[in-house]
Coordinates of C-alpha atoms in Angstrom, one line a residue:
M13 CA 0.0 0.0 0.0
D14 CA 1.0 3.6 -0.5
I15 CA 2.9 5.1 2.4
T16 CA 0.4 8.0 2.4
F17 CA -2.3 5.6 3.4
W18 CA -0.4 4.6 6.5
Y19 CA 0.3 8.2 7.3
V20 CA -3.4 8.9 7.2
V21 CA -4.1 5.9 9.5
A22 CA -1.4 6.9 11.9
S23 CA -2.7 10.4 12.0
I24 CA -6.3 9.3 12.7
I25 CA -5.0 7.0 15.5
L26 CA -2.9 9.8 17.0
I27 CA -5.9 12.2 16.9
I28 CA -8.1 9.6 18.7
I29 CA -5.4 9.1 21.4
V30 CA -4.9 12.8 21.9
L31 CA -8.7 13.3 22.2
R32 CA -8.9 10.5 24.7
I33 CA -6.1 12.0 26.8
F34 CA -7.8 15.4 26.7
A35 CA -11.1 13.8 27.7
Y36 CA -9.5 11.9 30.6
I37 CA -7.7 15.1 31.8
Q38 CA -11.0 17.1 31.7
K39 CA -12.8 14.3 33.6
Q40 CA -10.2 14.3 36.3
Q41 CA -10.4 18.1 36.6
I42 CA -14.2 17.9 37.0
L43 CA -13.9 15.1 39.6
R44 CA -11.4 17.1 41.6
L45 CA -13.8 20.1 41.5
I46 CA -16.6 17.8 42.7
R47 CA -14.5 16.5 45.6
T48 CA -13.5 20.1 46.5
E49 CA -17.2 21.2 46.7
Y50 CA -18.4 18.3 48.8
G51 CA -19.0 19.0 52.4
V52 CA -17.9 22.7 52.4
N53 CA -19.9 25.9 52.8
R54 CA -22.2 26.0 49.7
T55 CA -23.0 29.7 50.0
Q56 CA -19.3 30.4 49.1
I57 CA -19.5 28.6 45.8
Y58 CA -23.2 29.0 44.9
D59 CA -23.4 29.9 41.3
G60 CA -26.2 32.4 41.6
R61 CA -29.1 30.3 40.3
R62 CA -32.3 32.3 40.5
I63 CA -34.8 31.0 42.9
D64 CA -37.7 31.6 40.6
Q65 CA -36.2 29.4 38.0
V66 CA -35.4 26.7 40.5
A67 CA -39.0 26.9 41.9
R68 CA -40.7 26.2 38.6
Y69 CA -40.8 22.5 39.0
Y70 CA -42.5 22.9 42.3
Y71 CA -45.1 25.4 41.1
Q72 CA -45.8 23.6 37.8
L73 CA -46.1 20.0 39.1
R74 CA -46.0 19.7 42.9
S75 CA -47.7 22.7 44.6
D76 CA -51.3 21.5 44.5
S77 CA -50.8 19.2 47.5
V78 CA -52.3 20.2 50.9
D79 CA -49.1 19.1 52.5
T80 CA -46.9 21.8 51.0
L81 CA -45.1 24.5 52.8
D82 CA -47.0 27.6 51.8
D83 CA -45.4 30.8 50.5
Q84 CA -45.8 32.8 53.7
T85 CA -44.2 30.1 55.9
W86 CA -41.4 29.7 53.3
L87 CA -40.7 33.4 53.6
D88 CA -41.0 33.5 57.4
L89 CA -38.5 30.7 57.8
Q90 CA -36.0 32.2 55.4
M91 CA -36.1 28.9 53.4
N92 CA -34.6 30.4 50.3
E93 CA -31.4 31.0 52.2
I94 CA -31.5 27.5 53.7
F95 CA -32.1 26.0 50.3
R96 CA -29.0 27.8 49.0
T97 CA -26.8 26.3 51.7
L98 CA -28.2 22.9 50.9
D99 CA -27.9 23.0 47.1
Y100 CA -24.9 20.8 46.4
T101 CA -26.6 19.5 43.3
Q102 CA -24.8 19.2 39.9
S103 CA -27.8 20.0 37.6
S104 CA -30.8 22.2 37.4
I105 CA -32.9 19.0 37.7
G106 CA -31.3 18.3 41.1
S107 CA -31.8 21.9 42.3
E108 CA -35.5 22.0 41.2
Y109 CA -36.2 18.6 42.9
L110 CA -34.4 19.6 46.1
Y111 CA -36.4 22.8 46.3
A112 CA -39.7 21.0 45.8
Q113 CA -38.8 18.4 48.4
L114 CA -38.1 21.1 51.0
R115 CA -41.6 22.4 50.4
Q116 CA -43.4 19.0 50.6
Q117 CA -44.0 18.0 54.2
N118 CA -44.6 14.4 55.3
K119 CA -43.7 13.0 51.9
I120 CA -40.5 11.0 52.4
N121 CA -40.0 7.5 53.5
A122 CA -37.6 8.4 56.3
N123 CA -35.9 4.9 56.6
R124 CA -35.4 4.5 52.9
F125 CA -34.2 8.1 52.4
E126 CA -31.7 7.7 55.4
E127 CA -30.3 4.4 54.0
Q128 CA -29.6 6.1 50.6
V129 CA -28.1 9.2 52.1
T130 CA -25.9 7.1 54.3
Y131 CA -24.9 5.0 51.2
F132 CA -23.6 8.1 49.4
S133 CA -21.8 9.3 52.6
N134 CA -19.9 6.0 52.8
H135 CA -19.3 5.3 49.1
P136 CA -17.4 8.3 47.7
N137 CA -16.4 6.6 44.4
E138 CA -20.0 5.7 43.5
R139 CA -21.2 9.1 44.6
E140 CA -18.6 11.0 42.5
A141 CA -19.3 8.9 39.5
L142 CA -23.0 9.9 39.6
Q143 CA -22.2 13.5 40.3
Y144 CA -19.9 13.6 37.3
E145 CA -22.6 12.2 35.1
F146 CA -25.2 14.7 36.4
R147 CA -22.8 17.6 35.9
M148 CA -22.0 16.6 32.4
M149 CA -25.6 16.9 31.4
K150 CA -24.9 20.7 31.5
T151 CA -28.5 21.6 31.9
K152 CA -29.4 25.3 31.8
D153 CA -30.9 27.0 34.7
D154 CA -33.4 28.8 32.5
N155 CA -34.6 25.7 30.7
K156 CA -38.3 25.1 30.0
F157 CA -38.2 21.3 30.5
V158 CA -40.8 21.2 33.2
E159 CA -43.2 23.5 31.3
H160 CA -43.1 21.0 28.4
I161 CA -43.8 18.1 30.8
A162 CA -46.6 20.0 32.4
S163 CA -48.5 21.1 29.3
E164 CA -48.5 20.2 25.6
S165 CA -49.3 23.9 24.9
A166 CA -45.7 24.7 25.8
F167 CA -44.5 23.2 22.5
A168 CA -43.8 25.7 19.8
S169 CA -45.5 25.1 16.5
F170 CA -43.5 25.3 13.3
Q171 CA -43.7 24.4 9.6
T172 CA -41.0 22.4 7.9
G173 CA -42.2 22.5 4.3
V174 CA -39.5 24.9 3.1
V175 CA -36.9 23.0 5.0
S176 CA -38.1 19.7 3.4
F177 CA -38.2 21.2 -0.1
M178 CA -34.6 22.5 0.3
G179 CA -33.6 19.1 1.7
I180 CA -35.0 17.4 -1.4
M181 CA -33.1 19.9 -3.6
G182 CA -30.0 19.0 -1.6
F183 CA -30.5 15.3 -2.3
F184 CA -30.9 15.9 -6.1
T185 CA -27.8 18.2 -6.0
T186 CA -25.8 15.5 -4.3
L187 CA -27.1 12.9 -6.8
Y188 CA -26.1 15.2 -9.7
C189 CA -22.6 15.7 -8.3
I190 CA -22.2 11.9 -8.0
L191 CA -23.5 11.0 -11.4
Y192 CA -21.8 13.9 -13.3
P193 CA -18.8 14.9 -11.2
S194 CA -16.8 16.4 -14.0
S195 CA -19.7 18.6 -15.2
A196 CA -20.6 19.6 -11.7
L197 CA -17.0 20.8 -11.1
E198 CA -16.3 22.3 -14.5
D199 CA -19.4 24.5 -14.9
G200 CA -19.6 25.1 -11.2
L201 CA -23.3 24.5 -11.0
G202 CA -23.0 21.8 -8.4
I203 CA -20.8 23.9 -6.1
I204 CA -23.1 26.9 -6.5
A205 CA -26.2 24.8 -5.8
I206 CA -24.5 23.3 -2.7
G207 CA -23.6 26.8 -1.5
I208 CA -27.0 28.2 -2.0
I209 CA -28.7 25.2 -0.3
L210 CA -26.3 25.3 2.7
I211 CA -26.8 29.1 3.2
G212 CA -30.5 28.7 2.8
Q213 CA -30.7 25.8 5.2
F214 CA -28.6 27.5 7.8
M215 CA -30.8 30.6 7.6
M216 CA -33.9 28.4 8.0
S217 CA -32.2 26.5 10.8
S218 CA -31.6 29.8 12.7
A219 CA -35.1 31.0 12.0
I220 CA -36.7 27.8 13.3
Y221 CA -34.4 27.8 16.3
E222 CA -35.4 31.3 17.2
R223 CA -39.1 30.4 16.8
T224 CA -38.8 27.2 18.7
K225 CA -35.9 27.9 21.0
D226 CA -37.5 26.6 24.2
T227 CA -38.8 23.4 22.5
W228 CA -35.5 22.9 20.7
D229 CA -33.5 23.2 23.9
T230 CA -36.0 21.0 25.7
M231 CA -35.6 18.2 23.2
I232 CA -31.8 18.4 23.5
M233 CA -32.1 18.3 27.3
F234 CA -34.5 15.4 27.0
C235 CA -31.8 13.4 25.1
K236 CA -29.3 14.1 27.9
V237 CA -31.8 13.0 30.5
F238 CA -32.8 9.9 28.6
K239 CA -29.2 8.7 28.2
K240 CA -28.8 8.7 32.0
L241 CA -31.0 5.5 32.1
K242 CA -27.8 3.5 31.4
V243 CA -26.1 5.3 34.3
L244 CA -28.9 4.6 36.7
E245 CA -28.9 0.9 35.8
K246 CA -25.6 0.7 37.6
L247 CA -27.1 1.6 41.0
D248 CA -26.5 -0.7 43.9
P249 CA -29.6 -3.1 43.9
N250 CA -29.3 -3.6 47.7
V251 CA -30.0 0.1 48.3
F252 CA -31.8 1.3 45.2
E253 CA -34.1 -1.6 44.5
D254 CA -37.2 0.6 43.9
E255 CA -35.3 3.0 41.7
L256 CA -33.9 0.2 39.6
K257 CA -37.4 -1.2 39.1
E258 CA -38.5 2.2 37.9
V259 CA -35.6 2.5 35.5
A260 CA -36.5 -0.9 34.0
R261 CA -40.1 0.2 33.7
I262 CA -39.3 3.5 32.0
K263 CA -36.8 1.8 29.6
K264 CA -39.4 -0.8 28.6
A265 CA -42.2 1.8 28.3
M266 CA -40.2 4.1 26.0
T267 CA -39.0 1.2 23.7
S268 CA -35.9 1.1 21.5
H269 CA -37.5 3.7 19.2
A270 CA -36.6 6.3 21.8
S271 CA -32.9 5.4 21.6
F272 CA -33.0 5.9 17.8
V273 CA -34.8 9.3 18.1
V274 CA -32.4 10.4 20.8
T275 CA -29.3 9.6 18.7
Y276 CA -30.9 11.2 15.7
V277 CA -31.7 14.4 17.6
E278 CA -28.2 14.6 19.0
L279 CA -26.6 14.2 15.6
T280 CA -28.8 16.6 13.7
M281 CA -29.8 19.2 16.3
G282 CA -26.7 19.5 18.5
S283 CA -24.0 22.0 17.7
S284 CA -21.0 20.6 19.7
S285 CA -17.6 20.1 18.0
A286 CA -18.0 16.3 18.5
N287 CA -20.9 16.1 15.9
A288 CA -20.1 19.2 13.8
I289 CA -19.9 17.2 10.6
F290 CA -23.2 15.5 11.2
Y291 CA -24.7 18.9 12.0
V292 CA -23.6 20.3 8.7
I293 CA -25.0 17.3 6.8
A294 CA -28.2 17.5 8.7
A295 CA -28.6 21.1 7.9
F296 CA -27.9 20.5 4.2
Y297 CA -30.6 17.9 3.9
G298 CA -33.0 19.5 6.4
L299 CA -32.9 16.5 8.7
Y300 CA -33.1 18.8 11.8
G301 CA -36.8 19.5 11.1
I302 CA -37.6 15.9 11.0
A303 CA -35.6 15.3 14.2
L304 CA -37.5 18.1 16.0
Q305 CA -40.8 16.7 14.9
Q306 CA -40.0 13.1 16.0
A307 CA -38.6 14.2 19.3
K308 CA -41.7 16.3 20.0
K309 CA -44.0 13.3 19.3
L310 CA -41.9 11.0 21.5
F311 CA -41.8 13.5 24.3
I312 CA -45.5 14.2 24.3
K313 CA -46.3 10.5 24.1
N314 CA -44.1 9.7 27.1
R315 CA -44.4 12.8 29.3
G316 CA -45.3 10.7 32.4
D317 CA -42.3 8.4 32.0
I318 CA -40.0 11.4 31.3
L319 CA -41.2 13.0 34.5
S320 CA -40.5 9.8 36.4
L321 CA -37.0 9.7 35.0
Y322 CA -36.6 13.4 35.9
D323 CA -37.7 12.6 39.5
L324 CA -35.3 9.7 39.8
I325 CA -32.3 12.0 38.9
G326 CA -33.6 14.7 41.2
H327 CA -34.0 12.2 44.1
L328 CA -30.5 10.9 43.7
E329 CA -29.1 14.4 43.5
T330 CA -31.1 15.4 46.7
C331 CA -29.7 12.4 48.6
I332 CA -26.2 13.4 47.7
A333 CA -26.8 17.0 48.5
V334 CA -28.1 16.0 52.0
A335 CA -25.0 13.8 52.6
S336 CA -22.8 16.8 51.6
Y337 CA -24.7 19.2 53.8
R338 CA -24.5 16.9 56.8
Q339 CA -20.7 16.7 56.4
F340 CA -20.5 20.5 56.2
K341 CA -22.7 21.0 59.3
G342 CA -21.1 18.3 61.4
E343 CA -23.5 18.6 64.3
Y344 CA -26.9 17.2 63.3
C345 CA -29.2 14.3 64.1
T346 CA -31.9 12.2 62.5
P347 CA -35.2 13.1 64.2
T348 CA -37.5 10.8 66.1
F349 CA -41.3 11.1 66.2
H350 CA -43.8 10.6 68.9
D351 CA -47.6 11.0 69.3
S352 CA -47.4 13.8 71.8
A353 CA -48.1 17.4 70.5
S354 CA -44.9 18.8 71.9
I355 CA -41.3 19.2 70.9
N356 CA -38.3 17.7 72.7
A357 CA -35.1 19.5 71.6
V358 CA -31.5 18.8 72.8
S359 CA -28.9 21.3 71.8
V360 CA -31.0 22.6 69.0
Y361 CA -29.7 25.5 66.8
H362 CA -30.5 27.5 63.7
P363 CA -28.6 26.3 60.6
L364 CA -28.0 29.8 59.3
I365 CA -26.4 31.2 62.4
K366 CA -22.6 30.9 62.2
K367 CA -21.9 30.7 66.0
P368 CA -25.3 29.6 67.4
V369 CA -26.2 29.3 71.1
K370 CA -27.8 25.9 71.4
N371 CA -30.9 25.4 73.5
T372 CA -32.3 22.3 75.2
K373 CA -36.0 22.4 76.1
H374 CA -39.2 20.5 76.2
V375 CA -41.8 22.8 74.6
D376 CA -45.4 22.0 75.4
R377 CA -48.3 21.9 73.0
L378 CA -49.4 25.5 73.7
S379 CA -46.6 27.9 74.6
M380 CA -45.8 31.5 74.8
V381 CA -42.3 33.0 74.8
T382 CA -41.7 36.4 76.3
G383 CA -38.5 38.5 76.6
A384 CA -36.9 41.7 75.8
N385 CA -36.2 43.0 72.3
A386 CA -33.4 41.1 70.4
S387 CA -33.2 38.5 73.2
G388 CA -33.8 35.6 70.9
K389 CA -37.5 34.9 71.0
T390 CA -38.2 35.0 67.3
T391 CA -35.0 33.2 66.4
F392 CA -36.0 30.4 68.8
A393 CA -39.4 30.1 67.1
R394 CA -37.8 30.0 63.7
T395 CA -35.2 27.5 65.0
L396 CA -37.9 25.0 66.1
A397 CA -40.0 25.5 62.9
V398 CA -37.0 25.2 60.5
N399 CA -35.9 22.0 62.2
V400 CA -39.4 20.5 62.0
V401 CA -39.4 21.3 58.3
L402 CA -35.9 19.8 57.7
S403 CA -36.8 16.8 59.8
Q404 CA -39.9 16.1 57.7
T405 CA -38.3 16.8 54.3
I406 CA -34.7 15.6 54.5
N407 CA -34.7 13.6 57.8
T408 CA -32.1 16.0 59.3
A409 CA -32.3 18.2 62.4
M410 CA -29.7 20.7 63.7
A411 CA -29.6 19.2 67.2
T412 CA -28.2 16.5 69.3
A413 CA -31.7 15.0 69.6
F414 CA -35.0 16.3 68.1
Q415 CA -38.4 14.7 68.7
F416 CA -41.9 15.9 67.7
K417 CA -45.2 14.8 66.3
L418 CA -45.5 14.9 62.5
G419 CA -47.6 17.7 61.2
N420 CA -47.7 20.5 58.6
V421 CA -46.0 23.8 59.6
Y422 CA -47.6 27.2 59.2
S423 CA -46.2 30.5 60.5
S424 CA -47.1 34.2 60.9
I425 CA -43.8 36.0 61.5
T426 CA -43.0 38.5 58.8
I427 CA -46.4 39.6 57.6
S428 CA -46.3 42.8 55.5
D429 CA -48.6 45.2 53.8
D430 CA -50.1 43.9 50.6
L431 CA -50.0 47.0 48.4
L432 CA -51.2 45.3 45.2
G433 CA -54.1 43.6 47.1
G434 CA -54.9 46.8 48.9
D435 CA -54.5 45.2 52.4
S436 CA -53.0 47.1 55.3
F437 CA -50.6 45.4 57.6
Y438 CA -53.3 44.6 60.1
M439 CA -55.7 43.4 57.5
A440 CA -53.0 41.1 56.0
E441 CA -52.3 39.8 59.5
I442 CA -55.9 39.0 60.5
K443 CA -56.4 37.2 57.2
R444 CA -53.4 35.0 57.8
L445 CA -54.6 34.3 61.4
K446 CA -58.1 33.4 60.1
E447 CA -56.5 30.9 57.7
M448 CA -54.5 29.4 60.6
V449 CA -57.5 29.2 63.0
S450 CA -59.5 27.4 60.3
L451 CA -56.6 24.9 59.9
S452 CA -56.5 24.3 63.6
Q453 CA -60.1 23.3 63.6
G454 CA -59.9 21.1 60.5
G455 CA -59.2 17.8 62.3
T456 CA -55.6 17.5 61.0
Y457 CA -52.8 18.0 63.4
T458 CA -50.9 21.2 62.5
M459 CA -47.9 23.1 63.9
F460 CA -48.1 26.9 64.2
F461 CA -45.3 29.4 64.9
M462 CA -46.3 33.1 65.4
D463 CA -44.5 36.3 66.3
E464 CA -46.3 39.2 68.1
M465 CA -49.9 38.5 67.3
L466 CA -52.0 41.4 66.0
K467 CA -49.1 43.9 66.4
G468 CA -50.8 46.1 63.8
T469 CA -53.4 47.5 66.2
N470 CA -53.8 49.2 69.6
A471 CA -53.0 47.4 72.9
V472 CA -56.5 47.0 74.3
E473 CA -58.1 45.5 71.2
R474 CA -54.9 43.5 70.5
I475 CA -55.1 41.8 74.0
A476 CA -58.8 41.2 73.7
A477 CA -58.7 39.7 70.2
A478 CA -55.5 37.8 70.7
S479 CA -56.6 36.1 73.9
T480 CA -59.8 35.0 72.3
I481 CA -58.1 33.7 69.2
L482 CA -55.5 31.8 71.3
D483 CA -58.4 30.3 73.2
T484 CA -59.8 29.0 69.9
F485 CA -56.4 27.5 69.0
A486 CA -56.4 25.7 72.3
Q487 CA -59.5 23.8 71.3
G488 CA -58.0 22.5 68.1
D489 CA -55.6 19.7 67.2
C490 CA -52.4 21.6 67.0
F491 CA -49.1 22.7 68.4
L492 CA -48.7 26.5 68.8
L493 CA -45.7 28.6 69.8
L494 CA -46.2 32.4 70.1
T495 CA -43.5 34.9 70.9
T496 CA -44.9 38.1 72.4
H497 CA -44.2 41.3 74.4
D498 CA -47.8 41.2 75.8
I499 CA -47.4 40.0 79.4
E500 CA -51.2 40.4 79.7
L501 CA -51.7 37.3 77.4
T502 CA -49.6 35.2 79.7
Q503 CA -51.7 36.2 82.6
L504 CA -55.0 35.7 80.8
L505 CA -54.1 32.3 79.4
G506 CA -51.8 31.0 82.1
S507 CA -54.0 27.9 82.8
K508 CA -53.8 26.8 79.1
Y509 CA -50.5 28.0 77.8
S510 CA -47.0 27.2 79.1
N511 CA -44.6 30.1 79.5
Y512 CA -40.9 30.4 78.6
H513 CA -38.7 33.5 78.4
F514 CA -35.3 34.9 77.4
K515 CA -33.2 37.1 79.6
E516 CA -31.0 40.2 79.2
V517 CA -28.5 42.1 81.3
T518 CA -28.9 45.9 81.1
T519 CA -26.3 48.5 82.1
D520 CA -25.9 52.2 81.2
Q521 CA -23.4 51.2 78.5
E522 CA -24.8 48.1 77.0
I523 CA -27.4 45.3 76.9
T524 CA -26.1 41.7 76.7
Y525 CA -28.0 38.4 76.2
D526 CA -27.2 34.8 76.7
Y527 CA -29.8 33.7 74.2
R528 CA -30.9 30.8 76.4
I529 CA -34.5 29.9 77.0
Y530 CA -35.9 29.6 80.6
D531 CA -39.2 28.5 82.1
G532 CA -41.7 31.2 83.2
I533 CA -42.6 34.7 82.2
T534 CA -40.0 37.5 81.7
T535 CA -39.7 40.2 84.3
G536 CA -37.6 42.6 82.3
S537 CA -37.9 45.0 79.3
N538 CA -35.3 47.0 77.4
A539 CA -37.0 49.2 74.9
I540 CA -36.1 52.4 76.7
A541 CA -32.7 51.2 77.7
L542 CA -32.0 50.5 74.0
L543 CA -32.6 54.2 73.3
R544 CA -29.7 55.0 75.6
V545 CA -27.5 52.3 74.1
C546 CA -28.2 53.8 70.7
N547 CA -27.1 57.3 71.9
Y548 CA -30.5 59.0 72.0
D549 CA -30.5 62.4 73.7
E550 CA -30.6 61.8 77.4
D551 CA -33.6 64.0 77.9
I552 CA -35.6 61.7 75.6
V553 CA -34.5 58.6 77.6
V554 CA -35.2 60.2 81.0
E555 CA -38.7 61.4 79.9
A556 CA -39.6 58.1 78.4
Q557 CA -38.6 56.2 81.5
K558 CA -40.6 58.7 83.7
R559 CA -43.7 58.2 81.6
A560 CA -43.3 54.4 81.7
D561 CA -42.9 54.4 85.5
H562 CA -45.9 56.6 86.0
Y563 CA -48.1 54.3 83.9
G564 CA -46.8 51.3 85.7
A565 CA -47.8 52.9 89.1
T566 CA -51.1 54.5 88.2
N567 CA -52.3 52.8 84.9
T568 CA -52.7 56.3 83.4
W569 CA -50.4 58.3 81.1
I570 CA -48.9 61.6 81.9
A571 CA -50.6 64.3 79.8

């Protein structure tokens, strides 16, 4: 054979070897990055994914359940920030699923979930292999995959008549060049025709992509997701038996036709350097239009199975994220559950506080917490509520031990004016309270966490209304924790509600807190002392104290 032939063969082999080496180096770099990210502070490396994009899966497909954490409670408990610290996922699918899981109360099989999280904690090689595969999907945060699963109307309509016509012209041009190569080259007609068709097809391809961008990108993402079936088949059958059964079911349901369509789409609609030649050929013959139509039909026909596959990937990413989060936090426990409407917490703390003061307390079914400003009342309420939510969604509590009765969580902590709805602060608050009162009487055990009930109105009506509403809560099947400055409520409801308080130490120069919870009602206040600490004019501080002392002694105000 001619030596040139062997040069060509050697060159091809060398190129393949070099490409393999580069691929190996790239994979090792990504794996090192995955190892570096595992178990560290996620907020330092969070890539800025927008919460509204991540939340779409939840709102499109999961928010209709009565057991979801509602928007007000999510806001009250600063769950967006907690989600960010938990998001160790590698793909948008994982982020979206994790977000949805944090909002779905009482949904997980705790024992099964714990077994799988523990597996990933103890098997770094298997975990990293999965993380690598999920990262290499390279899913976009602003994809519309979920919208296409949720509704057929999300698919863009398009016509491929012109594309098909030009593809036919491309076929005949190719045939002409093969049958009459000399003529095609000499008169240049073949080259001119090929150029015109290529330019026209690329213009049509760009136009169709702009018109169908979301659907086009969704079909490409669908291919990436579908190909992970082979990856999921390698899961440990002793730990992921149910997941493997679901993988087998999905694979059988979608048939071998799906594999053909997926390969066809990747070759004709992708634009990576790996399939650049196929992409040009597909453009010349208009094959991308056929690929898009076939992928669309396959997707619509199998939306349920595609969602199941989406959920499988999301579930595995969530298990890995929780394993990573636990390693980062270090101090955590798996919760236990009992039938008593109370909370037993040992060394419980809030996951967002860098140097938290941990509290140990048995909190009764109906409780009020009093204390001075900034002493830790509201933080304690949030701490308990957040740990209940994390316990019910990811089987994890920030405590040495944490025990409670399973129930949906509702809160009223950061109510604000509804300018668009035309509601004042007080109106927004009483609407929220009415909703919570109704839930307490609905026959389903519910957990309520409130801060400063009815603070949007005057003291007399606030005490009268709040005490009556709290009486109503006491008749329902619920747990209720209220933080308040209204000592009168503790006196009026002392026979029904247990009392706890936080302390402070006040001097002329400063106010200090130990942030620990104690039994009983507070005996101190610091609102006026804080004026002095914040360097208010001394005349204001003295006069304010004088008026407060006079009211305390006579129950009347100085005119």
